[in-house]
C-alpha cells in the first residue's frame, strides 16, 4: 500500500495523530516547545474538525487535574507539556497512575530551569520516572505521531490501565519539517477500539475513587501498579506489531536494534539522537568498526530481559543520556542498564556519557569521540560516566 | 437513609459530617462529589469502605475545582445527561489557601458546578494548624497564644467576595447550625447555571475545643453575634440577609470555645476582644444585619 507523504511540522503530525485518536477531553497549558501541538489542536476544534472539549486551564497543574476528573468520568483524555509544566504536574502524576487513569500525554522533552533554557534534553520526563507512568521515547517525527494510537491502546488496556507519556525531543522533533504520513482516520478506527472503562463516576453505579489506604492495604495498591507495568511490558511489542499490521510501520517494541548482531561496541540511546547514532554507525561500519545500536523505546516499563539478551555478545556498552542525576554523575539510562546487568553472568563495561543538555547539538564527531574514549576499556582502563561534551574552556 | 452513610470515622459531633450530609440531602443521588484532601475526605473513605452513596472522587489537596471541572466537561463530551449535579466540597485550607488558583480558574471558565467550602477555620485533618480562614486571635497549633501572642494575628480571608468578583451568579454563606437554610442554599446553588459557591461555617468541636454536643449551639452563637453573617449574593449583589433581632456580644461566642480562652485570662485580652467585636460590628453595618 502506498500512501501520500506530506511535509509538515512535527507538532502538526502529532496534533493530527491526537485528532484521529478521538479524545473526548483535551486540557493543556502552553509552554515552549509544546505550544504548536496545542495550538494546532485548538485550531482543529475551532474549525469543527475535531469533536472534543478543549479546556484552556490556568496551569499545567489544573490541566492534569482536570484530566483526572475527566478520565474518572469515562472520557478519553489528552494533554501535552514539557519541562517546567511537567515538573508542576509532578504530584498529580502519581495521583493519576495510582487511580489507574489511562491519561495520555505527549511530553516534548526540554531542559529544566535554572538556568532557564527552552531547548531539548530529557531531564523533564526522566525526573518523572517513578510516577507510575508508561514512558516511550520516539526517534523521529513519524514515530512521535505513530506512538499515540499505540500508547492509547496500551494505557487503556483493561489489564494495564496506566497513564502514558509519549516523549519526543523538543524542537529537534517538534519543530522540524519532515515528510510524514498523517495517520488515517479509518486505520486508526480499526486499530484503536473506543475507550469503555468498567468503573467511572456513574450515578447509576456509585463508586469512590481515591480512598485512604492504610498500611494494611497500601502495599497491595503499589504491587498492582507494578503488575500492570509488567503486563505493559508484554503488550508493548504486541501492540507495535499490530500497528505494523494495520499501518505498515514498525519502530521496535520495547527496544530496537541496528547493526547489533555482530556488534562489539553497542551504543544505547533514546529519542532523536538515534538518527545521528545510526549515521555514525554507517560510517564506522564502512571502516570495519563493529559498532551497533540498541535503541531503548520503552523506559517505563524498563525492558530488563530484552536488554540482557540483546547485549549478550557485546564487549563494551555506551549509554547516551540527555539527563543527569546530579550527585551521581550519571544519567538514568546508564544507571538502569548497569543495574539490569548486575544479577547476570554478563560483565560488560558500561560507559555512561551525558550529552546534549539544554539543546547542545550532538554531532557525529561527538559520538565518534565518545566511542574512541570507550575503547580505552580494551586496554583495561575503565572510563567512568561523565558529561562528555563540555566546552573547551571548562574541560 | 442519608446518602452519606453512617459508620464513618468523624469525631462525635463533627461539623464536616453534618455539612456532607446536608449537601447530599439537598442534591440527592444524581450527584457527583469531588473532595480535596481534608477531614471529610479522610474519615469517609477508609479503604475498602466508603460512606458515599453517590459517585465520589478525591484527587489531591489543591485541585478539587480543576477535577470537578474535568468531570463536568467529560460528561458534556460524552453526551451524558446534563441534569447530573457536580459539587466540590472542600475545607477552608483547600479552598482559601492551597486550592485558590484552581478555583479561580474553574470559576473563570464558567463550569456548571457548585463549590462548597466547609469552613472549620483551620487545617483540622493535620491537627488544627491555622489557615486563611482562621479568625483573628484564634489559638491554633501554628498560631498558638503565648506570653507574647494573642494567637492568630491575621483576619479571616473574605472568600465569598473573591468568588463574587469572578462574576459567579450565586454566592451564599450558610452554617451547619441552620440546616434548612443551608439545604435551601445548596439546592439553589446547584440549580443556578454556572459556577456557584456556598461558604458553610462549620464549628469543629475538636479544633475549637468545645463539647461535641455543642456544635449547633456554637454555630448559632457565631450567627447571633454577627461573627458569621448569613447572606446570598446574586450576580455580585447581596439579595438576602438573615436579620438579627437581639444581637449578642461576641464574648458569648468566644467564651464557648477553648481556642479563644486565652483572651479571657491573658493580661490585655479583654482589650483585644474589642477588635473582634469591631469585626462583628462591621458585618452588621456592611450586610445590614439589624
Ligand atoms: C500538597 C499538600 N500539602 C499538605 C497536605 C497536608 N494536608 C492534608 S489535609 C490538610 C488540611 C486540610 O485542611 P482543610 O482544607 O481546612 O480541611 P479540614 O481537614 O479542616 O476539614 C493538610 C495541610 C497535603 N495533603 N497536600
Ligand atoms: S477534627 Fe473537626 S472536622 Fe475533623 S473529624 Fe473531628 S470534628 Fe470533624
Ligand atoms: Mg479546615
mmCIF file of C-alpha atoms in Angstrom, chain A residues 136-140 143-144 147 250-258 260 266-275 277-278 281 292-299 303 306-307 310-311 333:
data_model
loop_
_atom_site.group_PDB
_atom_site.id
_atom_site.type_symbol
_atom_site.label_atom_id
_atom_site.label_comp_id
_atom_site.label_asym_id
_atom_site.label_seq_id
_atom_site.Cartn_x
_atom_site.Cartn_y
_atom_site.Cartn_z
ATOM 1 C CA UNK A 136 8.028 5.664 25.458
ATOM 2 C CA UNK A 137 10.599 7.716 23.522
ATOM 3 C CA UNK A 138 10.283 8.445 19.811
ATOM 4 C CA UNK A 139 13.133 8.613 17.354
ATOM 5 C CA UNK A 140 11.631 10.781 14.638
ATOM 6 C CA UNK A 143 7.277 7.678 15.285
ATOM 7 C CA UNK A 144 6.189 10.540 17.559
ATOM 8 C CA UNK A 147 3.215 6.367 19.068
ATOM 9 C CA UNK A 250 7.338 -0.519 12.899
ATOM 10 C CA UNK A 251 9.886 1.069 15.223
ATOM 11 C CA UNK A 252 10.599 -1.777 17.568
ATOM 12 C CA UNK A 253 8.578 -2.660 20.629
ATOM 13 C CA UNK A 254 10.435 -2.267 23.882
ATOM 14 C CA UNK A 255 13.742 -1.900 22.089
ATOM 15 C CA UNK A 256 15.011 -1.821 18.532
ATOM 16 C CA UNK A 257 18.304 -2.864 17.031
ATOM 17 C CA UNK A 258 20.578 -1.502 14.335
ATOM 18 C CA UNK A 260 23.575 -5.098 16.533
ATOM 19 C CA UNK A 266 26.906 -1.200 21.491
ATOM 20 C CA UNK A 267 25.538 2.290 21.834
ATOM 21 C CA UNK A 268 22.306 2.612 23.786
ATOM 22 C CA UNK A 269 20.160 5.715 23.495
ATOM 23 C CA UNK A 270 16.629 7.094 23.495
ATOM 24 C CA UNK A 271 14.958 9.665 21.288
ATOM 25 C CA UNK A 272 16.102 11.726 18.335
ATOM 26 C CA UNK A 273 19.823 11.180 18.861
ATOM 27 C CA UNK A 274 19.235 7.689 17.480
ATOM 28 C CA UNK A 275 19.281 9.073 13.919
ATOM 29 C CA UNK A 277 23.961 7.391 16.051
ATOM 30 C CA UNK A 278 22.758 5.330 13.065
ATOM 31 C CA UNK A 281 27.443 3.589 12.765
ATOM 32 C CA UNK A 292 25.882 -1.276 16.737
ATOM 33 C CA UNK A 293 22.854 0.378 18.296
ATOM 34 C CA UNK A 294 20.369 -0.721 20.886
ATOM 35 C CA UNK A 295 17.510 1.760 20.883
ATOM 36 C CA UNK A 296 15.515 1.909 24.076
ATOM 37 C CA UNK A 297 11.963 2.750 23.147
ATOM 38 C CA UNK A 298 10.316 1.925 26.453
ATOM 39 C CA UNK A 299 11.940 3.451 29.515
ATOM 40 C CA UNK A 303 12.864 -3.872 29.339
ATOM 41 C CA UNK A 306 15.122 -7.695 26.295
ATOM 42 C CA UNK A 307 18.214 -5.620 27.060
ATOM 43 C CA UNK A 310 20.303 -8.026 23.184
ATOM 44 C CA UNK A 311 23.632 -7.333 24.923
ATOM 45 C CA UNK A 333 19.802 5.001 31.240
#
